mmCIF file of C-alpha atoms in Angstrom:
data_model
loop_
_atom_site.group_PDB
_atom_site.id
_atom_site.type_symbol
_atom_site.label_atom_id
_atom_site.label_comp_id
_atom_site.label_asym_id
_atom_site.label_seq_id
_atom_site.Cartn_x
_atom_site.Cartn_y
_atom_site.Cartn_z
ATOM 1 C CA UNK F 48 -25.746 52.928 49.577
ATOM 2 C CA UNK F 49 -23.017 50.667 51.894
ATOM 3 C CA UNK F 50 -26.029 50.183 54.118
ATOM 4 C CA UNK F 51 -28.027 49.406 51.542
ATOM 5 C CA UNK F 52 -25.633 46.881 49.857
ATOM 6 C CA UNK F 53 -25.684 45.348 53.243
ATOM 7 C CA UNK F 54 -29.257 44.354 53.058
ATOM 8 C CA UNK F 55 -29.089 42.754 49.910
ATOM 9 C CA UNK F 56 -26.740 40.487 50.980
ATOM 10 C CA UNK F 57 -28.132 39.443 54.531
ATOM 11 C CA UNK F 58 -31.150 39.283 52.390
ATOM 12 C CA UNK F 59 -29.724 37.527 49.083
ATOM 13 C CA UNK F 60 -28.323 34.890 51.797
ATOM 14 C CA UNK F 61 -31.832 33.951 53.102
ATOM 15 C CA UNK F 62 -33.204 33.664 49.855
ATOM 16 C CA UNK F 63 -31.177 31.836 48.230
ATOM 17 C CA UNK F 64 -31.082 28.971 51.169
ATOM 18 C CA UNK F 65 -34.459 27.936 50.255
ATOM 19 C CA UNK F 66 -34.590 25.175 47.568
ATOM 20 C CA UNK F 67 -37.350 27.136 45.634
ATOM 21 C CA UNK F 68 -36.295 24.698 42.334
ATOM 22 C CA UNK F 69 -39.382 24.992 40.018
ATOM 23 C CA UNK F 70 -41.999 22.652 40.490
ATOM 24 C CA UNK F 71 -41.952 22.463 44.010
ATOM 25 C CA UNK F 72 -44.052 23.679 46.801
ATOM 26 C CA UNK F 73 -42.424 27.714 47.938
ATOM 27 C CA UNK F 74 -44.408 28.514 50.689
ATOM 28 C CA UNK F 75 -41.006 28.669 52.799
ATOM 29 C CA UNK F 76 -39.366 31.218 51.100
ATOM 30 C CA UNK F 77 -42.709 33.169 49.925
ATOM 31 C CA UNK F 78 -43.634 33.059 53.924
ATOM 32 C CA UNK F 79 -39.890 34.832 54.674
ATOM 33 C CA UNK F 80 -40.710 37.764 52.057
ATOM 34 C CA UNK F 81 -44.423 37.810 53.822
ATOM 35 C CA UNK F 82 -42.861 38.101 57.454
ATOM 36 C CA UNK F 83 -39.948 41.131 56.329
ATOM 37 C CA UNK F 84 -42.612 42.900 54.503
ATOM 38 C CA UNK F 85 -45.104 42.762 56.972
ATOM 39 C CA UNK F 86 -42.596 43.956 59.622
ATOM 40 C CA UNK F 87 -42.533 46.799 58.277
ATOM 41 C CA UNK F 88 -46.301 47.438 57.967
ATOM 42 C CA UNK F 89 -46.221 46.121 54.129
ATOM 43 C CA UNK F 90 -49.785 44.946 53.317
ATOM 44 C CA UNK F 91 -49.332 41.379 51.345
ATOM 45 C CA UNK F 92 -51.680 39.277 49.656
ATOM 46 C CA UNK F 93 -51.033 35.649 48.445
ATOM 47 C CA UNK F 94 -52.041 33.908 44.969
ATOM 48 C CA UNK F 95 -52.533 30.444 45.233
ATOM 49 C CA UNK F 96 -51.929 27.692 42.243
ATOM 50 C CA UNK F 97 -55.031 25.275 42.116
ATOM 51 C CA UNK F 98 -52.354 22.727 44.113
ATOM 52 C CA UNK F 99 -52.483 25.155 46.816
ATOM 53 C CA UNK F 100 -48.709 24.582 47.125
ATOM 54 C CA UNK F 101 -46.931 27.315 45.032
ATOM 55 C CA UNK F 102 -48.093 30.796 45.414
ATOM 56 C CA UNK F 103 -47.553 34.769 43.914
ATOM 57 C CA UNK F 104 -47.149 37.024 46.544
ATOM 58 C CA UNK F 105 -48.164 41.203 45.889
ATOM 59 C CA UNK F 106 -47.622 43.902 48.058
ATOM 60 C CA UNK F 107 -48.243 47.163 47.226
ATOM 61 C CA UNK F 108 -46.555 50.850 49.049
ATOM 62 C CA UNK F 109 -48.345 54.142 48.387
ATOM 63 C CA UNK F 110 -51.484 55.120 47.174
ATOM 64 C CA UNK F 111 -54.627 52.867 46.595
ATOM 65 C CA UNK F 112 -55.000 54.454 43.158
ATOM 66 C CA UNK F 113 -54.699 53.459 39.686
ATOM 67 C CA UNK F 114 -51.198 53.901 37.415
ATOM 68 C CA UNK F 115 -48.711 52.076 39.934
ATOM 69 C CA UNK F 116 -45.568 50.569 39.596
ATOM 70 C CA UNK F 117 -44.553 46.769 39.582
ATOM 71 C CA UNK F 118 -41.683 45.698 40.365
ATOM 72 C CA UNK F 119 -41.587 42.190 39.548
ATOM 73 C CA UNK F 120 -39.747 38.667 40.027
ATOM 74 C CA UNK F 121 -40.221 35.025 40.054
ATOM 75 C CA UNK F 122 -38.392 32.978 43.090
ATOM 76 C CA UNK F 123 -37.918 29.556 41.796
ATOM 77 C CA UNK F 124 -34.744 28.819 40.465
ATOM 78 C CA UNK F 125 -33.363 25.667 37.730
ATOM 79 C CA UNK F 126 -32.273 22.671 39.547
ATOM 80 C CA UNK F 127 -28.322 22.626 41.097
ATOM 81 C CA UNK F 128 -26.689 19.072 40.542
ATOM 82 C CA UNK F 129 -24.238 20.035 43.707
ATOM 83 C CA UNK F 130 -21.385 17.811 41.928
ATOM 84 C CA UNK F 131 -20.588 20.438 39.285
ATOM 85 C CA UNK F 132 -20.663 23.090 41.963
ATOM 86 C CA UNK F 133 -17.112 23.991 43.457
ATOM 87 C CA UNK F 134 -19.348 24.985 46.609
ATOM 88 C CA UNK F 135 -23.155 24.296 47.688
ATOM 89 C CA UNK F 136 -25.425 25.917 45.229
ATOM 90 C CA UNK F 137 -28.138 26.854 48.344
ATOM 91 C CA UNK F 138 -25.792 28.869 50.516
ATOM 92 C CA UNK F 139 -24.508 32.566 49.556
ATOM 93 C CA UNK F 140 -20.893 32.395 49.135
ATOM 94 C CA UNK F 141 -19.060 36.494 48.822
ATOM 95 C CA UNK F 142 -15.537 35.615 47.005
ATOM 96 C CA UNK F 143 -13.781 38.538 45.236
ATOM 97 C CA UNK F 144 -17.097 40.461 44.953
ATOM 98 C CA UNK F 145 -19.152 38.178 43.693
ATOM 99 C CA UNK F 146 -21.918 36.502 45.288
ATOM 100 C CA UNK F 147 -22.528 32.619 44.341
ATOM 101 C CA UNK F 148 -25.529 30.465 45.132
ATOM 102 C CA UNK F 149 -28.409 29.590 42.961
ATOM 103 C CA UNK F 150 -30.480 31.863 41.977
ATOM 104 C CA UNK F 151 -28.026 34.556 42.968
ATOM 105 C CA UNK F 152 -28.760 36.235 39.519
ATOM 106 C CA UNK F 153 -31.925 34.541 38.002
ATOM 107 C CA UNK F 154 -33.373 36.157 39.808
ATOM 108 C CA UNK F 155 -33.126 36.193 43.351
ATOM 109 C CA UNK F 156 -30.298 39.030 43.482
ATOM 110 C CA UNK F 157 -33.319 41.563 42.275
ATOM 111 C CA UNK F 158 -35.768 41.016 44.884
ATOM 112 C CA UNK F 159 -33.118 40.918 47.809
ATOM 113 C CA UNK F 160 -32.619 44.661 45.949
ATOM 114 C CA UNK F 161 -36.003 44.965 45.765
ATOM 115 C CA UNK F 162 -36.549 44.075 49.034
ATOM 116 C CA UNK F 163 -34.235 46.145 50.552
ATOM 117 C CA UNK F 164 -35.202 49.242 49.166
ATOM 118 C CA UNK F 165 -38.937 48.265 50.881
ATOM 119 C CA UNK F 166 -38.014 50.474 54.366
ATOM 120 C CA UNK F 167 -36.969 53.555 52.372
ATOM 121 C CA UNK F 168 -40.396 53.522 49.952
ATOM 122 C CA UNK F 169 -42.132 52.668 53.211
ATOM 123 C CA UNK F 170 -40.727 55.306 55.370
ATOM 124 C CA UNK F 171 -42.150 57.436 51.853
ATOM 125 C CA UNK F 172 -45.096 56.356 51.407
ATOM 126 C CA UNK F 173 -47.428 59.413 52.057
ATOM 127 C CA UNK F 174 -44.779 61.442 49.502
ATOM 128 C CA UNK F 175 -46.038 58.335 47.116
ATOM 129 C CA UNK F 176 -47.504 59.626 43.792
ATOM 130 C CA UNK F 177 -48.614 56.489 42.141
ATOM 131 C CA UNK F 178 -48.270 53.311 44.711
ATOM 132 C CA UNK F 179 -45.259 50.812 43.921
ATOM 133 C CA UNK F 180 -46.528 47.112 43.957
ATOM 134 C CA UNK F 181 -43.900 43.906 44.662
ATOM 135 C CA UNK F 182 -45.521 40.966 42.633
ATOM 136 C CA UNK F 183 -43.109 37.934 43.176
ATOM 137 C CA UNK F 184 -44.160 34.749 41.199
ATOM 138 C CA UNK F 185 -44.134 31.208 40.741
ATOM 139 C CA UNK F 186 -42.356 28.765 38.362
ATOM 140 C CA UNK F 187 -41.751 31.036 35.797
ATOM 141 C CA UNK F 188 -38.497 28.858 34.788
ATOM 142 C CA UNK F 189 -40.729 25.792 33.364
ATOM 143 C CA UNK F 190 -43.923 28.084 31.978
ATOM 144 C CA UNK F 191 -44.545 30.852 33.707
ATOM 145 C CA UNK F 192 -47.462 29.800 36.031
ATOM 146 C CA UNK F 193 -47.550 32.952 38.548
ATOM 147 C CA UNK F 194 -47.459 35.119 35.683
ATOM 148 C CA UNK F 195 -51.030 33.241 34.294
ATOM 149 C CA UNK F 196 -52.696 34.147 37.293
ATOM 150 C CA UNK F 197 -51.747 37.794 37.741
ATOM 151 C CA UNK F 198 -54.387 39.399 35.116
ATOM 152 C CA UNK F 199 -57.290 37.685 36.357
ATOM 153 C CA UNK F 200 -55.541 38.527 40.401
ATOM 154 C CA UNK F 201 -55.300 42.292 38.892
ATOM 155 C CA UNK F 202 -58.981 42.060 37.547
ATOM 156 C CA UNK F 203 -60.482 40.489 40.817
ATOM 157 C CA UNK F 204 -58.699 42.976 43.290
ATOM 158 C CA UNK F 205 -59.649 46.272 40.746
ATOM 159 C CA UNK F 206 -55.615 46.840 40.775
ATOM 160 C CA UNK F 207 -54.718 48.674 37.583
ATOM 161 C CA UNK F 208 -50.518 49.218 37.349
ATOM 162 C CA UNK F 209 -49.214 51.812 33.984
ATOM 163 C CA UNK F 210 -46.048 50.091 34.396
ATOM 164 C CA UNK F 211 -44.647 46.364 34.847
ATOM 165 C CA UNK F 212 -40.708 45.818 35.339
ATOM 166 C CA UNK F 213 -39.559 42.344 35.260
ATOM 167 C CA UNK F 214 -36.049 42.269 36.537
ATOM 168 C CA UNK F 215 -34.311 39.451 35.028
ATOM 169 C CA UNK F 216 -30.524 40.017 34.546
ATOM 170 C CA UNK F 217 -30.032 42.018 31.223
ATOM 171 C CA UNK F 218 -27.055 43.255 32.431
ATOM 172 C CA UNK F 219 -29.195 46.764 33.143
ATOM 173 C CA UNK F 220 -30.331 46.708 29.283
ATOM 174 C CA UNK F 221 -33.913 47.329 28.633
ATOM 175 C CA UNK F 222 -35.549 44.552 26.950
ATOM 176 C CA UNK F 223 -39.143 45.241 25.752
ATOM 177 C CA UNK F 224 -40.043 42.102 23.795
ATOM 178 C CA UNK F 225 -39.829 38.487 23.219
ATOM 179 C CA UNK F 226 -41.248 35.969 21.436
ATOM 180 C CA UNK F 227 -43.734 33.534 22.866
ATOM 181 C CA UNK F 228 -43.567 30.109 24.125
ATOM 182 C CA UNK F 229 -45.801 27.188 23.633
ATOM 183 C CA UNK F 230 -44.441 23.918 25.611
ATOM 184 C CA UNK F 231 -45.875 20.797 24.349
ATOM 185 C CA UNK F 232 -45.946 16.841 24.952
ATOM 186 C CA UNK F 233 -46.885 14.422 22.250
ATOM 187 C CA UNK F 234 -48.496 11.132 23.374
ATOM 188 C CA UNK F 235 -48.673 8.687 21.297
ATOM 189 C CA UNK F 236 -50.563 5.135 22.300
ATOM 190 C CA UNK F 237 -49.784 2.160 20.184
ATOM 191 C CA UNK F 238 -49.896 -2.265 20.036
ATOM 192 C CA UNK F 239 -46.750 -4.024 21.207
ATOM 193 C CA UNK F 240 -45.752 -6.976 19.253
ATOM 194 C CA UNK F 241 -42.902 -8.955 18.279
ATOM 195 C CA UNK F 242 -40.037 -7.213 15.316
ATOM 196 C CA UNK F 243 -40.504 -10.991 13.880
ATOM 197 C CA UNK F 244 -43.978 -9.769 12.604
ATOM 198 C CA UNK F 245 -45.294 -6.194 12.796
ATOM 199 C CA UNK F 246 -47.865 -6.868 11.080
ATOM 200 C CA UNK F 247 -50.746 -5.700 12.808
ATOM 201 C CA UNK F 248 -49.638 -3.952 15.632
ATOM 202 C CA UNK F 249 -49.176 0.145 15.905
ATOM 203 C CA UNK F 250 -45.549 1.206 16.245
ATOM 204 C CA UNK F 251 -45.733 4.542 18.144
ATOM 205 C CA UNK F 252 -41.910 5.332 16.524
ATOM 206 C CA UNK F 253 -43.101 5.454 13.431
ATOM 207 C CA UNK F 254 -45.810 7.597 13.669
ATOM 208 C CA UNK F 255 -43.844 9.976 16.218
ATOM 209 C CA UNK F 256 -41.156 10.203 13.090
ATOM 210 C CA UNK F 257 -43.882 11.636 10.651
ATOM 211 C CA UNK F 258 -44.841 13.360 13.425
ATOM 212 C CA UNK F 259 -41.390 14.625 14.107
ATOM 213 C CA UNK F 260 -41.270 15.132 9.703
ATOM 214 C CA UNK F 261 -44.414 17.145 10.043
ATOM 215 C CA UNK F 262 -43.789 19.346 12.918
ATOM 216 C CA UNK F 263 -39.967 20.431 11.597
ATOM 217 C CA UNK F 264 -41.640 20.790 7.630
ATOM 218 C CA UNK F 265 -43.384 23.279 9.535
ATOM 219 C CA UNK F 266 -40.823 24.921 10.872
ATOM 220 C CA UNK F 267 -39.166 25.024 7.414
ATOM 221 C CA UNK F 268 -41.916 26.692 5.872
ATOM 222 C CA UNK F 269 -41.843 29.523 8.563
ATOM 223 C CA UNK F 270 -38.037 29.993 7.761
ATOM 224 C CA UNK F 271 -38.900 30.445 4.650
ATOM 225 C CA UNK F 272 -40.999 33.530 5.278
ATOM 226 C CA UNK F 273 -39.493 36.199 7.800
ATOM 227 C CA UNK F 274 -41.328 38.989 8.839
ATOM 228 C CA UNK F 275 -39.754 42.188 7.113
ATOM 229 C CA UNK F 276 -39.226 44.440 9.877
ATOM 230 C CA UNK F 277 -39.490 42.491 12.203
ATOM 231 C CA UNK F 278 -36.861 43.804 15.429
ATOM 232 C CA UNK F 279 -36.576 39.458 16.578
ATOM 233 C CA UNK F 280 -33.942 37.338 15.199
ATOM 234 C CA UNK F 281 -33.928 34.523 13.751
ATOM 235 C CA UNK F 282 -37.503 36.794 12.207
ATOM 236 C CA UNK F 283 -39.742 33.899 12.336
ATOM 237 C CA UNK F 284 -41.760 32.078 14.756
ATOM 238 C CA UNK F 285 -39.827 28.943 15.809
ATOM 239 C CA UNK F 286 -40.563 24.768 16.094
ATOM 240 C CA UNK F 287 -38.623 22.205 17.870
ATOM 241 C CA UNK F 288 -38.620 18.420 18.784
ATOM 242 C CA UNK F 289 -35.949 18.661 21.987
ATOM 243 C CA UNK F 290 -37.045 15.338 23.929
ATOM 244 C CA UNK F 291 -38.345 11.906 22.540
ATOM 245 C CA UNK F 292 -39.150 8.861 24.477
ATOM 246 C CA UNK F 293 -40.272 5.223 23.686
ATOM 247 C CA UNK F 294 -40.274 1.917 22.995
ATOM 248 C CA UNK F 295 -38.580 -0.768 25.050
ATOM 249 C CA UNK F 296 -35.547 -2.906 22.800
ATOM 250 C CA UNK F 297 -34.910 -3.551 19.316
ATOM 251 C CA UNK F 298 -37.009 -6.703 19.041
ATOM 252 C CA UNK F 299 -39.821 -5.558 20.442
ATOM 253 C CA UNK F 300 -43.229 -3.430 18.680
ATOM 254 C CA UNK F 301 -42.891 0.673 20.728
ATOM 255 C CA UNK F 302 -46.736 0.423 22.249
ATOM 256 C CA UNK F 303 -46.197 3.248 23.226
ATOM 257 C CA UNK F 304 -43.805 7.003 22.971
ATOM 258 C CA UNK F 305 -43.498 10.685 24.308
ATOM 259 C CA UNK F 306 -41.835 13.707 22.926
ATOM 260 C CA UNK F 307 -41.663 17.409 24.057
ATOM 261 C CA UNK F 308 -41.723 19.977 21.360
ATOM 262 C CA UNK F 309 -42.748 23.368 21.199
ATOM 263 C CA UNK F 310 -43.332 26.738 19.574
ATOM 264 C CA UNK F 311 -41.875 29.953 19.683
ATOM 265 C CA UNK F 312 -43.888 32.649 18.155
ATOM 266 C CA UNK F 313 -43.604 35.811 17.178
ATOM 267 C CA UNK F 314 -45.930 37.687 19.006
ATOM 268 C CA UNK F 315 -47.393 39.184 15.945
ATOM 269 C CA UNK F 316 -48.197 35.149 15.127
ATOM 270 C CA UNK F 317 -50.734 32.867 16.595
ATOM 271 C CA UNK F 318 -49.246 30.530 17.945
ATOM 272 C CA UNK F 319 -53.262 28.573 18.385
ATOM 273 C CA UNK F 320 -53.115 28.605 14.671
ATOM 274 C CA UNK F 321 -50.063 26.916 13.537
ATOM 275 C CA UNK F 322 -50.975 24.013 16.471
ATOM 276 C CA UNK F 323 -54.397 23.480 14.626
ATOM 277 C CA UNK F 324 -52.475 22.950 11.490
ATOM 278 C CA UNK F 325 -50.686 20.508 12.908
ATOM 279 C CA UNK F 326 -53.494 19.139 14.679
ATOM 280 C CA UNK F 327 -55.142 18.403 11.698
ATOM 281 C CA UNK F 328 -52.367 16.913 10.369
ATOM 282 C CA UNK F 329 -52.575 14.428 13.614
ATOM 283 C CA UNK F 330 -56.435 14.035 12.888
ATOM 284 C CA UNK F 331 -56.491 13.965 9.359
ATOM 285 C CA UNK F 332 -53.592 11.822 8.231
ATOM 286 C CA UNK F 333 -52.101 9.727 11.447
ATOM 287 C CA UNK F 334 -54.754 8.707 13.787
ATOM 288 C CA UNK F 335 -56.820 7.535 11.252
ATOM 289 C CA UNK F 336 -54.597 4.855 10.031
ATOM 290 C CA UNK F 337 -53.165 3.965 13.910
ATOM 291 C CA UNK F 338 -57.324 3.184 14.885
ATOM 292 C CA UNK F 339 -58.034 1.106 11.277
ATOM 293 C CA UNK F 340 -54.867 -1.179 12.787
ATOM 294 C CA UNK F 341 -56.369 -0.491 16.989
ATOM 295 C CA UNK F 342 -58.724 1.091 18.312
ATOM 296 C CA UNK F 343 -57.596 2.290 21.218
ATOM 297 C CA UNK F 344 -54.468 3.389 19.339
ATOM 298 C CA UNK F 345 -53.608 7.239 19.076
ATOM 299 C CA UNK F 346 -52.347 11.123 19.453
ATOM 300 C CA UNK F 347 -53.078 13.065 22.159
ATOM 301 C CA UNK F 348 -51.158 16.994 21.724
ATOM 302 C CA UNK F 349 -51.421 18.713 25.316
ATOM 303 C CA UNK F 350 -50.022 21.700 25.907
ATOM 304 C CA UNK F 351 -48.002 22.174 28.955
ATOM 305 C CA UNK F 352 -47.938 25.745 29.292
ATOM 306 C CA UNK F 353 -48.591 28.799 27.475
ATOM 307 C CA UNK F 354 -46.321 32.221 27.959
ATOM 308 C CA UNK F 355 -48.046 34.543 25.960
ATOM 309 C CA UNK F 356 -45.434 37.402 24.045
ATOM 310 C CA UNK F 357 -44.579 40.614 24.974
ATOM 311 C CA UNK F 358 -45.068 42.907 21.702
ATOM 312 C CA UNK F 359 -41.426 45.756 21.306
ATOM 313 C CA UNK F 360 -42.707 48.639 22.214
ATOM 314 C CA UNK F 361 -39.827 51.293 21.803
ATOM 315 C CA UNK F 362 -41.798 53.972 23.213
ATOM 316 C CA UNK F 363 -44.221 52.756 25.915
ATOM 317 C CA UNK F 364 -43.931 54.818 28.692
ATOM 318 C CA UNK F 365 -42.068 51.606 30.859
ATOM 319 C CA UNK F 366 -39.396 52.086 28.168
ATOM 320 C CA UNK F 367 -39.448 56.069 28.644
ATOM 321 C CA UNK F 368 -38.732 55.544 32.559
ATOM 322 C CA UNK F 369 -35.815 53.579 31.675
ATOM 323 C CA UNK F 370 -34.945 56.131 29.656
ATOM 324 C CA UNK F 371 -35.358 58.744 31.863
ATOM 325 C CA UNK F 372 -33.835 57.196 34.757
ATOM 326 C CA UNK F 373 -30.865 55.389 33.660
ATOM 327 C CA UNK F 374 -29.405 54.127 29.838
ATOM 328 C CA UNK F 375 -30.596 55.979 26.179
ATOM 329 C CA UNK F 376 -29.639 53.291 25.196
ATOM 330 C CA UNK F 377 -32.273 51.602 22.168
ATOM 331 C CA UNK F 378 -34.541 49.199 24.326
ATOM 332 C CA UNK F 379 -33.609 45.334 22.360
ATOM 333 C CA UNK F 380 -36.498 42.529 21.979
ATOM 334 C CA UNK F 381 -35.098 38.835 22.961
ATOM 335 C CA UNK F 382 -36.121 35.398 21.587
ATOM 336 C CA UNK F 383 -36.531 33.766 25.400
ATOM 337 C CA UNK F 384 -39.415 33.450 27.069
ATOM 338 C CA UNK F 385 -40.520 35.776 30.367
ATOM 339 C CA UNK F 386 -43.208 36.855 32.788
ATOM 340 C CA UNK F 387 -43.379 39.971 31.146
ATOM 341 C CA UNK F 388 -45.960 39.049 28.279
ATOM 342 C CA UNK F 389 -48.327 37.788 31.045
ATOM 343 C CA UNK F 390 -48.058 41.654 32.957
ATOM 344 C CA UNK F 391 -48.845 43.583 28.847
ATOM 345 C CA UNK F 392 -51.822 41.136 28.366
ATOM 346 C CA UNK F 393 -52.982 42.739 31.957
ATOM 347 C CA UNK F 394 -52.917 46.088 30.280
ATOM 348 C CA UNK F 395 -49.144 47.496 31.799
ATOM 349 C CA UNK F 396 -46.671 48.650 29.209
ATOM 350 C CA UNK F 397 -43.825 46.427 30.802
ATOM 351 C CA UNK F 398 -39.824 46.724 30.026
ATOM 352 C CA UNK F 399 -37.658 43.965 30.736
ATOM 353 C CA UNK F 400 -34.313 45.173 32.656
ATOM 354 C CA UNK F 401 -32.501 44.378 35.386
ATOM 355 C CA UNK F 402 -28.954 43.603 37.450
ATOM 356 C CA UNK F 403 -26.542 41.169 36.396
ATOM 357 C CA UNK F 404 -25.903 38.986 33.214
ATOM 358 C CA UNK F 405 -27.300 36.688 31.237
ATOM 359 C CA UNK F 406 -24.322 34.802 30.772
ATOM 360 C CA UNK F 407 -23.962 33.499 34.929
ATOM 361 C CA UNK F 408 -27.385 32.406 35.330
ATOM 362 C CA UNK F 409 -28.534 28.756 34.071
ATOM 363 C CA UNK F 410 -24.845 27.057 35.324
ATOM 364 C CA UNK F 411 -23.030 25.885 38.397
ATOM 365 C CA UNK F 412 -21.778 28.735 40.245
ATOM 366 C CA UNK F 413 -23.921 30.900 39.527
ATOM 367 C CA UNK F 414 -23.081 34.342 40.737
ATOM 368 C CA UNK F 415 -24.396 38.206 40.659
ATOM 369 C CA UNK F 416 -21.274 40.563 41.485
ATOM 370 C CA UNK F 417 -21.350 43.118 43.659
ATOM 371 C CA UNK F 418 -21.312 46.432 40.865
ATOM 372 C CA UNK F 419 -24.805 44.924 39.764
ATOM 373 C CA UNK F 420 -25.872 45.622 43.298
ATOM 374 C CA UNK F 421 -25.304 48.425 43.226
ATOM 375 C CA UNK F 422 -26.285 49.048 39.764
ATOM 376 C CA UNK F 423 -29.374 47.966 40.715
ATOM 377 C CA UNK F 424 -29.899 49.661 44.550
ATOM 378 C CA UNK F 425 -28.991 52.761 42.313
ATOM 379 C CA UNK F 426 -31.780 52.386 39.340
ATOM 380 C CA UNK F 427 -33.858 51.784 42.228
ATOM 381 C CA UNK F 428 -33.050 54.676 44.283
ATOM 382 C CA UNK F 429 -33.495 57.072 41.282
ATOM 383 C CA UNK F 430 -37.393 55.555 40.875
ATOM 384 C CA UNK F 431 -37.314 56.712 44.525
ATOM 385 C CA UNK F 432 -37.046 59.802 44.219
ATOM 386 C CA UNK F 433 -38.827 59.840 40.306
ATOM 387 C CA UNK F 434 -42.219 58.990 42.150
ATOM 388 C CA UNK F 435 -41.646 61.234 45.437
ATOM 389 C CA UNK F 436 -40.701 64.128 43.224
ATOM 390 C CA UNK F 437 -43.359 67.036 41.338
ATOM 391 C CA UNK F 438 -42.203 66.848 38.326
#
């Protein structure tokens, strides 16, 4: 196990060294992983985004058959402002049995653990009862854009895994469900003018305020009708407005406004139906008033990304696998999103389960502990035994 721990640390140092911030090209880190796996004799496939600059990586060890297990993680990280760090965020630093660096826990630590175990799975390839797959995605942090391509990728290549393990840092506790995330942009077009005479102008800030109030009212209506028996907290779909930009000065009519908002639906709720209700209000109430003043005025509701919810299935094959190999703790659910919803949509029983804690991610001096790495290695070693046994 000591040699594996050292291998993880070496791999993690390499992975952290790539500034693979969400929304930027990730070809360098993907090439690093691809070269490593191909050096072990493992075939690798790449699945590029339409821009050709961001890629998913997929690799398989074992028989070309259905029913395999996917280990999935994302290669992107959130930005790191060096001013808030006590060390360079893109150079792995070890201190007091902690490994510091952007992405160390979210989630390059899991990638490094999976890659360190790859030689062992490869050596046992002929003994694997079902294939082991690696699926490493791009841009999870800003909308699971890479994972959104995976269902079509699986269908195109006739790959039908049975189980997906999404290695997010859950403290090695299983999570089997989460809410969805519909990330939205509202763009309003109006007309400028001097504030001393607003006649004949369309002040987009006023219409943005009315639209935001409608969104708030819808959020309150959903909160007033919680779903009984839901495992989620809160037990209802939520809406939120996070940022608004518009206007130039207090004495200028604002001719444009833009705000960011979202819908986080329960897996059982229909995000598109919620959005349609808001769109109807825009089309029936706000836009007619705006265009009556100026024909080019209007409001566009733009879908930036969609992360489907993951239905909670505590008795699934994925949850049973974690219970068999690691813990009998009851699976939980979370309100934030992961890539897991896309893998579940592709037909896999899915669990979010990995080393390290959620409290260590998305902050300066992000770290993963050596004990968390050891736990991740212990689980994958148990998985190795499970997949090569005749039980």
